C-alpha cells in the first residue's frame, strides 16, 4: 500500500483525486488530508477514507462540528502539518491547495524527499528556483498534475533529458472570453468569468483562465518543470481542450496527449508513477472530433510577454515591469 497525504482535499482537484483513489483502494491509503474550512465535505471524506490526520487552516472554525468527534486527529498548527507530511511512512503528497498558500506544504513535501504531485502551480511559479534544486538534492520526484504539464510529462516518455526536444506546445482553451475584444472585456461580469467552457475548477484558477493569466503561469511552470527556455515553449488556443499539450522532437516527430477534459486523467497518470491505473473515463469519439488551433486572442500578448520575461529572468524581483 502507498500512503498518501492529500492537501486541498475539499477542493476541485481534491475531489477528482478522491475519485481516482476510490477506484484504486487496494493500492493507496489516504493517511491525511488538509483543507481550509469546509468541514462538511471533510467529514464525508473522513467517513469514507478514515484518514488518521485532518489539518484545518481556518483558525475560526467551530469545534462543535461532528468532525471533532469522528475519531481522526485534528491538526491546526502548521508545525504539526509539517510532521504529518514529513512522516517517513508517507510516500506520496498531493499538493492541491489553491494559490500561494500551497507553497509551504509543497516545500515540506519536497524537503522530505516525497513523491510530490504538484497541482498547485503557484508553488513552482513563485519558488521554482528553490523547489527544483531542492528536489534534486532530496531526490523528491515532482510529478505534474496540471493537465498541460502532465501531458508534456507523458509526451517526454519518461526522459529527463530534454536536449532532443525541439519545442513544446501548451494548449489553452481560451476561456469564456476567447472571442471578445479588449474593449468588450471591459463590460464582462464575475459570473461571466466563472463560466469556463470546458473545465470545472476552483474559483481562482477559473478566473485566471478567463484572464489567460493561468496560461502565463503555466508557461513559467513549464520552464521550471522541464528546464526549457521560454523560446522553445509555444502557446496556442485549442478551444476543444482535447489535446492537452504536445512535444516536438528534433527528428520532426510530434507526440501529443489527448483525453476528454477531466482532471482524473492527469491525476491517475501522476498517481500511477509509471504504471497505468484503471479508472472510469469517457472515451474519445474520434469521428466526432474537430480539433482546431488558433493564436492567443488579440490584445492579450502583453501578459504573455511579461510571463516570458519572468521565464528569462527567473529568480525574484520588484522592478522588471
Ligand atoms: P479549489 O478552490 O477548488 O480548492 C482549494 C483547496 O485548498 C480546498 O480544499 C481548500 O479548502 C484548500 N485550502 C485553501 N487554502 C488553504 C490553506 N491555507 N491550508 C489548507 N488548505 C487550504 O481549488 P482547485 O482544486 O481548483 O485548485 C487547487 C490547485 O490546483 C490550484 O493551485 C490550481 O491552480 C491547481 N489546478 C487546478 C485545476 C482544476 O481543474 N481545478 C487544474 C490544474 C491545476 P476549503 O475547501 O476548506 O476552502
Ligand atoms: Mg492547466
Coordinates of C-alpha atoms and ligand atoms in Angstrom, one line a residue:
X1 CA 0.0 0.0 0.0
X2 CA 1.1 3.5 -0.8
X3 CA 0.4 6.1 1.9
X4 CA -0.9 9.4 0.6
X5 CA -1.4 12.9 2.0
X6 CA -4.0 15.0 0.1
X7 CA -3.6 18.7 0.6
X8 CA -6.6 20.7 -0.6
X9 CA -8.8 17.6 -0.3
X10 CA -12.1 19.5 -0.2
X11 CA -11.4 21.4 -3.5
X12 CA -11.9 20.6 -7.1
X13 CA -8.6 18.7 -7.6
X14 CA -9.1 17.1 -4.2
X15 CA -12.5 15.7 -5.3
X16 CA -11.0 14.4 -8.6
X17 CA -8.1 12.8 -6.7
X18 CA -10.5 11.1 -4.3
X19 CA -12.4 9.7 -7.3
X20 CA -9.1 8.1 -8.5
X21 CA -8.2 6.9 -5.0
X22 CA -11.7 5.4 -4.6
X23 CA -11.2 3.3 -7.8
X24 CA -7.8 2.1 -6.6
X25 CA -8.3 1.4 -2.9
X26 CA -6.2 -1.7 -2.9
X27 CA -3.1 0.4 -3.9
X28 CA -3.5 3.7 -1.9
X29 CA -4.2 4.5 1.7
X30 CA -5.3 8.1 2.4
X31 CA -3.4 8.9 5.6
X32 CA -4.1 12.6 6.0
X33 CA -6.0 15.5 4.4
X34 CA -5.6 19.3 4.6
X35 CA -8.3 21.9 4.0
X36 CA -9.2 25.4 4.9
X37 CA -12.7 25.4 6.4
X38 CA -15.1 23.1 4.5
X39 CA -15.8 20.8 7.4
X40 CA -18.9 19.1 6.0
X41 CA -17.0 17.8 3.0
X42 CA -14.0 16.9 5.2
X43 CA -16.3 14.8 7.4
X44 CA -17.6 12.9 4.3
X45 CA -14.0 12.2 3.4
X46 CA -13.2 11.1 6.9
X47 CA -16.2 8.8 7.0
X48 CA -15.3 7.2 3.7
X49 CA -11.4 7.0 3.8
X50 CA -10.7 7.2 7.6
X51 CA -7.5 9.3 7.4
X52 CA -5.5 9.5 10.6
X53 CA -5.0 13.3 10.4
X54 CA -7.1 16.2 9.2
X55 CA -5.4 19.6 9.0
X56 CA -7.7 22.6 9.1
X57 CA -6.1 26.0 8.4
X58 CA -9.0 28.3 9.4
X59 CA -8.5 29.4 13.0
X60 CA -12.1 30.4 13.4
X61 CA -13.9 27.1 12.8
X62 CA -16.4 25.9 15.4
X63 CA -15.2 22.9 17.4
X64 CA -18.9 21.8 17.8
X65 CA -18.7 20.3 14.3
X66 CA -19.1 16.4 14.3
X67 CA -15.7 16.1 12.6
X68 CA -14.1 16.8 16.0
X69 CA -15.7 13.6 17.4
X70 CA -15.1 11.4 14.3
X71 CA -12.0 9.7 15.7
X72 CA -9.4 11.3 13.4
X73 CA -6.8 13.6 14.8
X74 CA -7.5 17.2 14.0
X75 CA -4.4 19.3 13.4
X76 CA -4.5 23.1 13.2
X77 CA -0.9 24.1 13.8
X78 CA 1.5 24.4 10.7
X79 CA 4.3 22.6 12.6
X80 CA 2.0 19.6 13.1
X81 CA 1.1 19.6 9.4
X82 CA 4.8 19.6 8.6
X83 CA 5.3 16.5 10.8
X84 CA 2.3 14.8 9.1
X85 CA 3.7 15.5 5.6
X86 CA 7.3 14.5 6.5
X87 CA 6.3 11.3 8.4
X88 CA 8.6 8.6 7.0
X89 CA 5.5 6.4 6.4
X90 CA 4.2 8.8 3.8
X91 CA 5.2 8.1 0.2
X92 CA 3.0 10.5 -1.9
X93 CA 2.0 14.1 -1.2
X94 CA -0.6 15.7 -3.5
X95 CA -0.2 19.5 -3.4
X96 CA -3.7 20.8 -4.4
X97 CA -4.2 23.8 -2.1
X98 CA -5.2 26.8 -4.1
X99 CA -2.9 29.9 -4.6
X100 CA 0.3 30.9 -2.8
X101 CA -0.9 29.2 0.4
X102 CA 0.1 25.9 -1.2
X103 CA 3.8 26.8 -1.3
X104 CA 4.8 26.0 2.3
X105 CA 3.4 22.4 2.2
X106 CA 4.9 21.7 -1.3
X107 CA 8.3 22.8 0.2
X108 CA 7.9 20.4 3.1
X109 CA 7.0 17.5 0.9
X110 CA 10.0 18.1 -1.4
X111 CA 12.3 18.8 1.5
X112 CA 11.4 15.3 2.9
X113 CA 12.0 13.6 -0.5
X114 CA 8.4 12.7 -1.0
X115 CA 7.0 11.9 -4.4
X116 CA 5.2 15.2 -4.8
X117 CA 2.2 15.5 -7.2
X118 CA 2.0 19.2 -8.0
X119 CA -1.4 20.7 -8.9
X120 CA -0.5 23.9 -7.0
X121 CA 1.3 25.6 -9.9
X122 CA 1.8 28.7 -7.8
X123 CA 4.4 26.7 -5.8
X124 CA 6.5 26.3 -8.9
X125 CA 5.8 29.7 -10.3
X126 CA 6.7 31.5 -7.1
X127 CA 9.5 29.3 -5.9
X128 CA 10.7 27.1 -8.8
X129 CA 14.2 28.4 -8.2
X130 CA 14.1 26.9 -4.7
X131 CA 11.9 23.8 -5.2
X132 CA 13.5 22.3 -8.3
X133 CA 17.1 22.3 -6.9
X134 CA 15.7 21.1 -3.6
X135 CA 14.1 18.1 -5.3
X136 CA 17.4 17.3 -7.0
X137 CA 19.1 17.3 -3.6
X138 CA 16.5 15.3 -1.6
X139 CA 15.6 13.0 -4.6
X140 CA 12.0 14.0 -4.3
X141 CA 10.1 13.2 -7.5
X142 CA 8.0 16.1 -8.7
X143 CA 5.1 14.8 -10.9
X144 CA 2.9 17.5 -12.6
X145 CA -0.8 17.3 -12.2
X146 CA -1.7 20.4 -14.2
X147 CA -3.2 18.8 -17.3
X148 CA -0.9 20.5 -19.8
X149 CA 2.2 19.7 -17.8
X150 CA 1.1 16.2 -17.1
X151 CA 0.6 15.8 -20.9
X152 CA 4.1 17.1 -21.6
X153 CA 5.4 14.8 -18.9
X154 CA 3.8 11.9 -20.7
X155 CA 4.9 13.0 -24.1
X156 CA 8.5 13.2 -22.8
X157 CA 8.2 9.4 -22.4
X158 CA 10.0 9.5 -19.0
X159 CA 13.0 11.2 -20.5
X160 CA 14.5 13.8 -18.1
X161 CA 16.9 14.9 -20.7
X162 CA 15.1 17.5 -22.9
X163 CA 18.1 18.0 -25.3
X164 CA 16.2 16.1 -28.1
X165 CA 13.2 18.3 -27.7
X166 CA 12.7 21.0 -30.4
X167 CA 9.6 22.7 -29.0
X168 CA 6.7 22.2 -26.6
X169 CA 3.2 23.4 -27.4
X170 CA 1.0 24.3 -24.4
X171 CA -2.7 24.4 -25.4
X172 CA -5.2 26.8 -23.9
X173 CA -9.0 26.6 -24.1
X174 CA -9.1 30.4 -24.4
X175 CA -11.6 30.6 -21.6
X176 CA -15.1 32.1 -21.8
X177 CA -13.9 35.4 -23.4
X178 CA -11.9 34.0 -26.3
X179 CA -14.0 35.8 -28.9
X180 CA -14.2 39.1 -27.1
X181 CA -12.1 42.1 -28.0
X182 CA -10.2 44.0 -25.3
X183 CA -12.9 46.7 -25.4
X184 CA -15.7 44.1 -24.9
X185 CA -13.8 42.7 -21.9
X186 CA -14.5 46.0 -20.0
X187 CA -18.2 45.0 -19.5
X188 CA -17.9 41.3 -18.5
X189 CA -19.1 40.3 -15.0
X190 CA -17.6 38.0 -12.4
X191 CA -20.4 35.5 -13.2
X192 CA -19.4 35.5 -16.9
X193 CA -15.8 34.9 -15.9
X194 CA -16.7 32.0 -13.7
X195 CA -18.4 30.1 -16.6
X196 CA -15.5 28.2 -18.1
X197 CA -16.4 26.5 -21.3
X198 CA -14.6 23.2 -20.9
X199 CA -13.3 22.7 -17.3
X200 CA -15.0 22.6 -13.9
X201 CA -12.4 24.1 -11.5
X202 CA -12.0 26.1 -8.3
X203 CA -12.8 29.8 -8.5
X204 CA -9.2 31.2 -8.5
X205 CA -8.0 29.1 -11.4
X206 CA -11.3 29.7 -13.3
X207 CA -10.8 33.5 -13.0
X208 CA -7.1 33.1 -14.0
X209 CA -8.3 31.1 -17.1
X210 CA -10.7 33.9 -18.1
X211 CA -7.9 36.5 -18.0
X212 CA -5.5 34.0 -19.6
X213 CA -3.2 34.6 -16.7
X214 CA -3.5 30.9 -15.9
X215 CA -1.7 30.2 -19.2
X216 CA 1.0 32.6 -18.3
X217 CA 1.5 30.9 -15.0
X218 CA 1.6 27.6 -16.9
X219 CA 4.3 28.9 -19.3
X220 CA 6.5 29.7 -16.3
X221 CA 5.6 26.4 -14.6
X222 CA 6.7 24.5 -17.8
X223 CA 10.1 26.4 -18.0
X224 CA 10.9 25.2 -14.4
X225 CA 9.5 21.7 -14.6
X226 CA 11.1 20.8 -17.9
X227 CA 14.2 23.0 -17.7
X228 CA 13.5 24.6 -21.1
X229 CA 13.9 28.2 -22.2
X230 CA 10.7 30.1 -22.9
X231 CA 11.8 30.4 -26.6
X232 CA 11.2 26.7 -27.0
X233 CA 7.7 26.8 -25.5
X234 CA 4.7 27.9 -27.6
X235 CA 1.2 28.5 -26.6
X236 CA -1.9 28.1 -28.8
X237 CA -5.6 28.3 -28.3
X238 CA -7.3 24.9 -28.7
X239 CA -11.0 25.5 -27.8
X240 CA -12.0 21.8 -27.6
X241 CA -9.5 21.1 -24.7
X242 CA -8.8 17.6 -26.1
X243 CA -5.1 17.8 -26.9
X244 CA -3.6 18.9 -23.5
X245 CA -0.2 19.7 -24.9
X246 CA 2.4 18.3 -27.2
X247 CA 6.2 17.8 -27.7
X248 CA 8.0 18.1 -31.0
X249 CA 11.4 16.4 -31.1
X250 CA 14.4 17.3 -33.2
X251 CA 13.7 14.5 -35.6
X252 CA 10.4 16.1 -36.6
X253 CA 8.1 13.8 -34.6
X254 CA 5.4 15.4 -32.5
X255 CA 3.8 13.5 -29.6
X256 CA 0.5 14.7 -28.2
X257 CA -1.6 13.6 -25.2
X258 CA -5.4 13.5 -25.7
X259 CA -8.3 12.9 -23.5
X260 CA -11.7 14.4 -22.7
X261 CA -11.3 17.3 -20.3
X262 CA -11.3 15.5 -16.9
X263 CA -8.6 16.1 -14.3
X264 CA -9.0 12.5 -13.2
X265 CA -6.9 11.5 -16.2
X266 CA -3.7 13.5 -15.3
X267 CA -4.2 12.7 -11.6
X268 CA -4.4 9.0 -12.4
X269 CA -1.3 9.3 -14.5
X270 CA 0.6 11.1 -11.7
X271 CA -0.6 8.7 -9.0
X272 CA 0.4 5.7 -11.2
X273 CA 4.0 6.9 -11.0
X274 CA 4.8 5.0 -14.3
X275 CA 2.0 2.4 -14.0
X276 CA -1.3 3.0 -15.8
X277 CA -4.1 3.0 -13.1
X278 CA -7.5 1.8 -14.1
X279 CA -10.2 4.5 -13.9
X280 CA -13.6 5.0 -15.4
X281 CA -13.4 7.5 -18.2
X282 CA -15.4 8.8 -21.2
X283 CA -13.6 7.5 -24.3
X284 CA -12.9 10.0 -27.1
X285 CA -15.2 9.7 -30.1
X286 CA -12.7 10.4 -32.8
X287 CA -15.3 10.5 -35.6
X288 CA -16.9 13.4 -33.8
X289 CA -13.7 15.4 -33.1
X290 CA -12.9 18.6 -34.9
X291 CA -9.7 19.8 -33.4
X292 CA -8.8 23.4 -34.1
X293 CA -5.9 25.7 -33.1
X294 CA -5.7 29.5 -33.1
X295 CA -3.3 32.1 -31.9
X296 CA -3.8 33.6 -28.4
X297 CA -6.7 36.1 -28.7
X298 CA -5.7 39.5 -29.9
X299 CA -4.7 42.1 -27.4
X300 CA -3.5 39.6 -24.8
X301 CA 0.1 39.5 -26.0
X302 CA 1.3 41.8 -23.2
X303 CA 0.7 39.4 -20.3
X304 CA 2.4 36.6 -22.3
X305 CA 5.4 38.9 -22.9
X306 CA 5.5 39.6 -19.2
X307 CA 5.4 35.9 -18.4
X308 CA 8.2 35.2 -20.9
X309 CA 10.3 37.9 -19.3
X310 CA 9.8 36.2 -15.9
X311 CA 11.0 32.9 -17.5
X312 CA 14.1 34.7 -18.9
X313 CA 15.0 36.5 -15.7
X314 CA 13.9 33.8 -13.2
X315 CA 14.6 34.5 -9.5
X316 CA 12.6 37.2 -7.8
X317 CA 12.5 40.9 -8.5
X318 CA 10.4 44.0 -7.7
X319 CA 11.3 46.1 -10.7
X320 CA 11.2 44.3 -14.0
X321 CA 7.9 45.8 -15.2
Ligands
LIG1 P1 -10.3 24.9 -5.0 O1 -10.6 26.3 -4.7 O2 -11.4 24.1 -5.6 O3 -9.8 24.1 -3.7 C1 -8.8 24.6 -2.9 C2 -8.5 23.7 -1.8 O4 -7.5 24.2 -1.0 C3 -9.7 23.4 -0.9 O5 -9.6 22.1 -0.3 C4 -9.4 24.5 0.3 O6 -10.1 24.2 1.5 C5 -7.9 24.3 0.4 N1 -7.2 25.4 1.0 C6 -7.3 26.7 0.7 N2 -6.4 27.4 1.5 C7 -5.8 26.5 2.3 C8 -4.9 26.6 3.4 N3 -4.3 27.8 3.7 N4 -4.5 25.5 4.0 C9 -5.0 24.3 3.7 N5 -5.9 24.1 2.7 C10 -6.3 25.2 2.0 O7 -9.0 24.9 -6.0 P2 -8.7 23.8 -7.2 O8 -8.8 22.4 -6.7 O9 -9.4 24.3 -8.4 O10 -7.1 24.2 -7.4 C11 -6.1 23.7 -6.5 C12 -4.8 23.9 -7.1 O11 -4.7 23.1 -8.3 C13 -4.6 25.4 -7.6 O12 -3.2 25.7 -7.4 C14 -4.9 25.3 -9.1 O13 -4.2 26.2 -9.9 C15 -4.4 23.9 -9.4 N6 -5.1 23.3 -10.6 C16 -6.4 23.1 -10.6 C17 -7.1 22.5 -11.7 C18 -8.5 22.2 -11.6 O14 -9.0 21.6 -12.6 N7 -9.3 22.6 -10.6 C19 -6.4 22.2 -12.9 C20 -4.9 22.4 -12.8 C21 -4.3 23.0 -11.7 P3 -11.7 24.6 1.7 O15 -12.5 23.8 0.7 O16 -11.9 24.2 3.1 O17 -11.7 26.1 1.4
LIG2 MG1 -3.7 23.7 -16.7

